[in-house]
mmCIF file of C-alpha atoms in Angstrom:
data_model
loop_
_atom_site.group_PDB
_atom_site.id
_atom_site.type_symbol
_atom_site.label_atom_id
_atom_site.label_comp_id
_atom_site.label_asym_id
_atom_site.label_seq_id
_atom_site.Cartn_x
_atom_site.Cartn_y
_atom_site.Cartn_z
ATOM 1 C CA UNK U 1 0.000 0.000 0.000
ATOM 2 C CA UNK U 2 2.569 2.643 0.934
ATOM 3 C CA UNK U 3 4.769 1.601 -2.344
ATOM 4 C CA UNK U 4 1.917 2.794 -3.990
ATOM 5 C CA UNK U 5 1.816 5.548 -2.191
ATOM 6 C CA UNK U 6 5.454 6.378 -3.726
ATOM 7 C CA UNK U 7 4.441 5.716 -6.971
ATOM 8 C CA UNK U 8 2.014 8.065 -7.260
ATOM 9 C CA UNK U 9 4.066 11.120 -6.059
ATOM 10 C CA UNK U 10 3.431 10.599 -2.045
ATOM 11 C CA UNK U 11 6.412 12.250 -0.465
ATOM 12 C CA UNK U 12 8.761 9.616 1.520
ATOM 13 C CA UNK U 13 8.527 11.917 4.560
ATOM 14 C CA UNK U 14 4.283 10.499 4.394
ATOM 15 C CA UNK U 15 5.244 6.931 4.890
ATOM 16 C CA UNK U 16 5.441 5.359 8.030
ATOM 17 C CA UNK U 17 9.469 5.629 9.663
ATOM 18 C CA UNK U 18 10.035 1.832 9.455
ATOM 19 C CA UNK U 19 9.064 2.238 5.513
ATOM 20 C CA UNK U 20 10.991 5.018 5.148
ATOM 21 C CA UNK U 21 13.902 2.856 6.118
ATOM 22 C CA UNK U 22 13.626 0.470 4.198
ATOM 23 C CA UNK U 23 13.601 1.835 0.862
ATOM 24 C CA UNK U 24 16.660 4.251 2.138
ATOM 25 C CA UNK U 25 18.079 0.435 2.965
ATOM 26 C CA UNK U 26 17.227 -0.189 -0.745
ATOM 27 C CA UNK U 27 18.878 2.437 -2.134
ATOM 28 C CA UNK U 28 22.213 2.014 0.178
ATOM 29 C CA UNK U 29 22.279 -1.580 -1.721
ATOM 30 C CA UNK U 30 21.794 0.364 -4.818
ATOM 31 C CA UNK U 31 24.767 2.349 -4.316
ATOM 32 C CA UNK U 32 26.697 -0.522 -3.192
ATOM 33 C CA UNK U 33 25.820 -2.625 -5.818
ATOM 34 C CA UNK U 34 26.849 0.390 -8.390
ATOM 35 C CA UNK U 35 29.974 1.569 -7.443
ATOM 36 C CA UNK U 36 31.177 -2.301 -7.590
ATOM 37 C CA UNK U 37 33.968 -3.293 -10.805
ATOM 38 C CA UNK U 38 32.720 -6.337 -10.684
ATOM 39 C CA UNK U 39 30.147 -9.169 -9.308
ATOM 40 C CA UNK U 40 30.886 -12.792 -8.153
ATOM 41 C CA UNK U 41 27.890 -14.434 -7.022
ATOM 42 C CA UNK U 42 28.573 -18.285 -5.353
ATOM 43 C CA UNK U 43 25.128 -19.502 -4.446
ATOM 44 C CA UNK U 44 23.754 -23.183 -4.543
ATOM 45 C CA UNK U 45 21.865 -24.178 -7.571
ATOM 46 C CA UNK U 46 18.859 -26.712 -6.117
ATOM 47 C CA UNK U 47 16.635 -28.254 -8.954
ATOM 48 C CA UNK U 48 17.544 -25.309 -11.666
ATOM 49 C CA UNK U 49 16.278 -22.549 -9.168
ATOM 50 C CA UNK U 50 17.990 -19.264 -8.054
ATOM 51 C CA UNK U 51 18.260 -18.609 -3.951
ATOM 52 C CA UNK U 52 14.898 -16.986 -2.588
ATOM 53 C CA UNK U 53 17.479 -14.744 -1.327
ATOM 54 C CA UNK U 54 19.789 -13.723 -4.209
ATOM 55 C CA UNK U 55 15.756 -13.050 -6.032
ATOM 56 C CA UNK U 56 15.161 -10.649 -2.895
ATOM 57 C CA UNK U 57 18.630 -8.927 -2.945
ATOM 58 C CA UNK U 58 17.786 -8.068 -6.716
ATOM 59 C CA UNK U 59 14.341 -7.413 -6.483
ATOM 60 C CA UNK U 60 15.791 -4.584 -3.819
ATOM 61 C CA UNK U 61 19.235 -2.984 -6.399
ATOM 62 C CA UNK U 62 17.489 -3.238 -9.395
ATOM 63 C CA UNK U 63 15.869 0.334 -9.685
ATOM 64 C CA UNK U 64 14.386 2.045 -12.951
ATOM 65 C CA UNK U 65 16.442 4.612 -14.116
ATOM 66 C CA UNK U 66 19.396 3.681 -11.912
ATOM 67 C CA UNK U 67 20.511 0.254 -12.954
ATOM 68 C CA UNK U 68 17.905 -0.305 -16.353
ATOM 69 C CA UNK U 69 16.187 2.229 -18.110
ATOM 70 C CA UNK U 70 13.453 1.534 -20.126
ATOM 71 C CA UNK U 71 12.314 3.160 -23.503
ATOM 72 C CA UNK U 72 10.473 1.662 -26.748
ATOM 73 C CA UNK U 73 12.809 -0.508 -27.633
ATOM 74 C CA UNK U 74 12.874 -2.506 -24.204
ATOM 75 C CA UNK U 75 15.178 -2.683 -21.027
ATOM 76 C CA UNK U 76 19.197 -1.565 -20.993
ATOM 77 C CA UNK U 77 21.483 -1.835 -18.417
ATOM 78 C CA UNK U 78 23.062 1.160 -17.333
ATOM 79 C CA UNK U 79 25.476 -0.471 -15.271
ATOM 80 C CA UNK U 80 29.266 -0.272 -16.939
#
């Protein structure tokens, strides 16, 4: 409900503190995950499936217009 809230303009300083926390968690992952030269991810592969958690940690860094962008001709990285 309160992502919502975001996504149609709402002002972070509306949402409740622990929300407010946890997107500014988000985007200190973001930044993190940015500023790295490179990526080695060593995670157990069970039955052709990807770690509930690696799915979370990207579901939380990858951000419109910060890591992809999206225009008519689909989604780009912006990561280099």
């Amino acid at each position: 409900q309160n992502w919502g809230r975001i996504g149609s303009g709402d002002a972070l300083s509306d949402l409740p503190p622990a929300d407010r926390e946890n997107i500014r968690q988000m985007e200190r992952l973001t930044a993190q995950f940015a500023a790295a030269d490179r990526y080695v991810f060593a995670v157990p592969h069970y039955n052709q499936l990807v770690p509930y958690e690696l799915v979370q940690y990207f579901t939380a860094v990858v951000r419109a217009e910060t890591t992809m962008h999206f225009d008519e001709t689909g989604c780009h990285g912006l990561l280099r």
